[in-house]
Coordinates of C-alpha atoms in Angstrom, one line a residue:
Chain A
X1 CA 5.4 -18.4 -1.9
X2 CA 5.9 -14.9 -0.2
X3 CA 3.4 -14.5 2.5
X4 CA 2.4 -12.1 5.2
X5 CA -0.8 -13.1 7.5
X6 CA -3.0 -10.9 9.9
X7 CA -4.3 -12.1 13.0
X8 CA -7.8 -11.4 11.9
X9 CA -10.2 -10.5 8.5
X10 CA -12.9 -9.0 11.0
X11 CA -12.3 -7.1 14.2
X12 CA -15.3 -5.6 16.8
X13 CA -14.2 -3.5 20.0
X14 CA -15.8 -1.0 22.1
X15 CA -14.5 2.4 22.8
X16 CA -11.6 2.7 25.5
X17 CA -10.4 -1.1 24.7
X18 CA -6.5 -1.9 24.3
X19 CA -6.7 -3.8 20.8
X20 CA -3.7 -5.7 19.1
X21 CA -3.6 -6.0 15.8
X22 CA -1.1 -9.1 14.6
X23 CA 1.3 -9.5 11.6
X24 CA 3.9 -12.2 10.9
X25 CA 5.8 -12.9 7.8
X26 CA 7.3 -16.0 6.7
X27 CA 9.8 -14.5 4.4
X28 CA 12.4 -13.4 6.9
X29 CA 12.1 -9.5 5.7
X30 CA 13.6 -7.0 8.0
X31 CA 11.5 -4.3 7.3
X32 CA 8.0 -4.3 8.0
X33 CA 5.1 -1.4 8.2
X34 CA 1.5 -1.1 9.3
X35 CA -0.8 1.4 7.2
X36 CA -4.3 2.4 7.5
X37 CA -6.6 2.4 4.6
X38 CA -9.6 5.0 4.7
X39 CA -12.0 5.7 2.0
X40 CA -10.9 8.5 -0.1
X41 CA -7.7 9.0 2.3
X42 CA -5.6 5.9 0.6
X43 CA -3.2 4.3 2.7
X44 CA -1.5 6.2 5.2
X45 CA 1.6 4.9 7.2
X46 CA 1.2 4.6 10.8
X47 CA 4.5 3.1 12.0
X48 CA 7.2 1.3 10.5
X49 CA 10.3 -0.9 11.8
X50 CA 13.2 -1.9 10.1
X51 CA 14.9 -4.5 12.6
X52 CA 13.8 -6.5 15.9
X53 CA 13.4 -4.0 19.2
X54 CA 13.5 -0.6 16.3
X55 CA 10.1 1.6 15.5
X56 CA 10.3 4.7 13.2
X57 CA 6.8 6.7 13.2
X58 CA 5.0 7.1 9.7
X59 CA 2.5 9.9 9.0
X60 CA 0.2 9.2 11.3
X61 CA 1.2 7.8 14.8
X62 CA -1.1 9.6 17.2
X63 CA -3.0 6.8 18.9
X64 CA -1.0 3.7 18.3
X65 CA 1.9 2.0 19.5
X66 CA 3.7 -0.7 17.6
X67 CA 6.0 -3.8 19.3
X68 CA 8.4 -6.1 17.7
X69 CA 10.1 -8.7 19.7
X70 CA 10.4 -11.2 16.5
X71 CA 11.9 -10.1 13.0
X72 CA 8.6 -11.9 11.8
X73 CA 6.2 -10.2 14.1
X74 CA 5.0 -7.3 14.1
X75 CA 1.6 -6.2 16.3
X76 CA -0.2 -2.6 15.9
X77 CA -1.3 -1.8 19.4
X78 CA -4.6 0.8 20.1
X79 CA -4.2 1.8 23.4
X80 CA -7.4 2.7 24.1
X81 CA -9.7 2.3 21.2
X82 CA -11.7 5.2 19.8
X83 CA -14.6 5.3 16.9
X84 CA -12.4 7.4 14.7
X85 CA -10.0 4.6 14.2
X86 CA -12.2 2.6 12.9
X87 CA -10.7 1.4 9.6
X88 CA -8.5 -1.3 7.2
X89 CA -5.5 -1.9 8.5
X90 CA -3.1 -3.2 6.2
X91 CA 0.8 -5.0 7.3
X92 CA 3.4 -5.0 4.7
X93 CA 7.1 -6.3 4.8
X94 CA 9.8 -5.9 2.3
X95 CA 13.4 -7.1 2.3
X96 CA 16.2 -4.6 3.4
X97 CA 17.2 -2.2 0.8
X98 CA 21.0 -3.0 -0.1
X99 CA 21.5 0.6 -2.0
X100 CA 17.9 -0.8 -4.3
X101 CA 14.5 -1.2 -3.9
X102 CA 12.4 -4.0 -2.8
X103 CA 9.0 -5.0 -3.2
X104 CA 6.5 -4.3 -0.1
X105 CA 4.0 -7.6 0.2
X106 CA 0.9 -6.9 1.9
X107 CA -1.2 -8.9 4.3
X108 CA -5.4 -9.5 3.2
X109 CA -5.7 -6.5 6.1
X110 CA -7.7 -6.6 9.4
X111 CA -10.9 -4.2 9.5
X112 CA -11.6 -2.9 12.8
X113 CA -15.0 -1.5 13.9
X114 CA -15.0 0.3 16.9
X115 CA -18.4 0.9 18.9
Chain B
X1 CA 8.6 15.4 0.8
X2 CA 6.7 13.3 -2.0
X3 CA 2.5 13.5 -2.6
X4 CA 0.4 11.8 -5.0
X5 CA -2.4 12.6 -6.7
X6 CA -5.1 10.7 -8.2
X7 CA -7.7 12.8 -9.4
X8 CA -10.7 10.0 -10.8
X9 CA -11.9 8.2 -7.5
X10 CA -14.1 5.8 -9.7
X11 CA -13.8 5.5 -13.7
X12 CA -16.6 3.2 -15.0
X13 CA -15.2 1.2 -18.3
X14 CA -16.6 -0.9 -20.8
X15 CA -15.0 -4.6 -21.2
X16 CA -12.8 -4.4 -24.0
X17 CA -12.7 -1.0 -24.1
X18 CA -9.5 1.3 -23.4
X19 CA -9.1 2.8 -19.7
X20 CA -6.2 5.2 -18.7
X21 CA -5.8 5.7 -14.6
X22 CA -3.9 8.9 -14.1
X23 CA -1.6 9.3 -11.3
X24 CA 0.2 12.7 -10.3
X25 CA 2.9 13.1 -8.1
X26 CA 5.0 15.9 -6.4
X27 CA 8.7 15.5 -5.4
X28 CA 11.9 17.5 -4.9
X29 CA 14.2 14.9 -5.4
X30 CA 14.2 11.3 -7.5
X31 CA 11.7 9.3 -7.1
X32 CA 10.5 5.2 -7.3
X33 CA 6.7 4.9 -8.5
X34 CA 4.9 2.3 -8.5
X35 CA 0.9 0.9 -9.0
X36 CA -0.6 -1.1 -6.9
X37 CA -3.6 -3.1 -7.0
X38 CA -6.4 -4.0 -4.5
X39 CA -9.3 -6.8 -5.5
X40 CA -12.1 -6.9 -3.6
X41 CA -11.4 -8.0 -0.2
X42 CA -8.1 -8.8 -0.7
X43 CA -4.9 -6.8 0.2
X44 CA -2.9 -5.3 -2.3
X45 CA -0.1 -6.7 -4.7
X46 CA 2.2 -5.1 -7.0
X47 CA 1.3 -4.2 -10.6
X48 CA 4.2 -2.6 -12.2
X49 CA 7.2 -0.2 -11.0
X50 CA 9.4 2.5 -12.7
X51 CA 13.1 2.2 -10.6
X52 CA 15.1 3.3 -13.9
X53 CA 15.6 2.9 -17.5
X54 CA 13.0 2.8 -19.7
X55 CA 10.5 5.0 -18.9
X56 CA 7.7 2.8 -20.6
X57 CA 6.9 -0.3 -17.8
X58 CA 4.4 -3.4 -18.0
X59 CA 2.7 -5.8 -16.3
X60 CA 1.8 -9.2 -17.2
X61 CA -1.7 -8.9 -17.6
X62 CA -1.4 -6.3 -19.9
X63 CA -1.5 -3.2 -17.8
X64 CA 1.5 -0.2 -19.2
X65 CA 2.5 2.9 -17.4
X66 CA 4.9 5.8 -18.7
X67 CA 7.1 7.5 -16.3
X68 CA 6.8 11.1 -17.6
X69 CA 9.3 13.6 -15.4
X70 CA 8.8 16.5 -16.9
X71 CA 4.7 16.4 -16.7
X72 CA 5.4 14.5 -13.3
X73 CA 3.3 11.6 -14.5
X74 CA 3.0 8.0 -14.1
X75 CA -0.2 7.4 -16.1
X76 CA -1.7 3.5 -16.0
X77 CA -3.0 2.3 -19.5
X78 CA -4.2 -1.1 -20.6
X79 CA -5.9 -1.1 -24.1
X80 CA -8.7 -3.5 -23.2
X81 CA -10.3 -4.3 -20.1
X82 CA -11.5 -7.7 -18.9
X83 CA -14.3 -7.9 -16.1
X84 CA -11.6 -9.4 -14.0
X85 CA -9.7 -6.4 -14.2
X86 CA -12.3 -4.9 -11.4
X87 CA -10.2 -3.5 -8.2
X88 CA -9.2 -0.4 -6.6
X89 CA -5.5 1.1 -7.8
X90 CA -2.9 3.1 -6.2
X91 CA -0.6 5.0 -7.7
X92 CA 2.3 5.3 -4.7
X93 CA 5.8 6.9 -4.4
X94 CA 9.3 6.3 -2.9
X95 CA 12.0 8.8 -2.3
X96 CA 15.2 7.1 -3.9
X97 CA 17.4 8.1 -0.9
X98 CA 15.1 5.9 1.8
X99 CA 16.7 3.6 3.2
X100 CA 13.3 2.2 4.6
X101 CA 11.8 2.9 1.7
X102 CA 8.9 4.5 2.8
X103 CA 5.6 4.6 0.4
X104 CA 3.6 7.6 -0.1
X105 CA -0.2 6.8 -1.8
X106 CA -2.4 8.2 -3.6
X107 CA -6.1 8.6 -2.7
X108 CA -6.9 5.5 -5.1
X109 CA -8.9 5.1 -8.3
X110 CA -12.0 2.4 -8.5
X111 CA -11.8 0.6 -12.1
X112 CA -15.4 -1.0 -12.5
X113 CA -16.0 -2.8 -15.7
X114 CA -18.8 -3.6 -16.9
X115 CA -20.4 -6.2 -19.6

């Protein structure tokens, strides 16, 4: 059974705090992408990576940093946390393409609240 | 670039009644589309997905969406709703020549049904 786990359901930090946000997948997919998901926005693709040490920015990168040093890990990093991106963040992973598509499998998402 | 639009944000239904989620989308070159669907504090899973072929798609539980190019479509129909059916759908997009095969959502449509 496919399966992608985030570090954390609920998530409280204060304004100007470095916050990690965790994802690791079990199902050895090389391509794996963290979106945001705001209330009347949808989801919006912050960054994206599509092998160990390699980052692509999605629509939306200002503020965040992204690091994967595992093919299974991949961690969202706020450098210094601000109320604005308070939101659901959402990992996904999906398998490489080979010339079709493959599915994207989502984690249960981490909602941040920042004070 | 691709763009999505959802136009109902909510679209209260009676159970057993028909429901049609209408999705929108804007591209210059061929396209993937896909629904997705999120229930209630969970993240979100795959529903159905137009790649090629038949333009007519379905979903085990029932749930049918037509890939219509020349109105730009990709409409989501199911001819009668359970309670369980409750969730939030995206309607999402991906440009046939990514290789990382980026996802472009919509805004989202909330399907409450009622008794």
């Amino acid at each position: 059974d496919v399966k992608v786990t985030q570090s954390s359901r609920y998530l409280v930090k204060r304004t100007g705090e470095k916050v990690f946000l965790e994802c690791v997948q079990d199902m050895d997919h090389e391509n794996m992408f963290w979106y945001r998901q705001d209330p009347g926005l949808g989801l919006r693709l912050i960054y994206f990576s599509y092998d160990v040490k390699m980052k692509e920015k999605g629509d939306i990168p200002e503020g965040y940093s992204v690091s994967r040093e595992k093919k299974e890990r991949f961690s969202l990093i706020l450098e210094s946390a601000s109320t604005n991106q308070t939101s659901m963040y959402l990992c996904a992973s999906s398998p490489l393409a080979g010339g079709r598509y493959n599915e994207q499998f989502f984690g249960p998402g981490t909602r941040l609240t920042v004070l | 670039a691709q763009s999505v639009t959802q136009l109902d944000s909510q679209v209260p239904v009676f159970e057993e009644a028909p429901v049609e989620l209408r999705c929108n989308y804007s591209s210059s070159v061929s396209v993937y589309l896909f629904w997705y669907v999120q229930y209630p504090n969970q993240g979100l899973q795959l529903l159905l997905k137009y790649l090629s072929g038949s333009t007519l798609v379905e979903s085990i539980n029932g749930f049918e969406a037509e890939f219509n190019k020349s109105q730009t479509s990709f409409h989501l129909r199911k001819p009668s709703v359970h309670i369980s059916d409750t969730a939030e759908y995206f309607c999402a997009v991906s440009d046939t020549n990514t290789g990382f095969q980026k996802l472009v959502f919509g805004t989202g449509t909330r399907l409450l049904v009622s008794p």
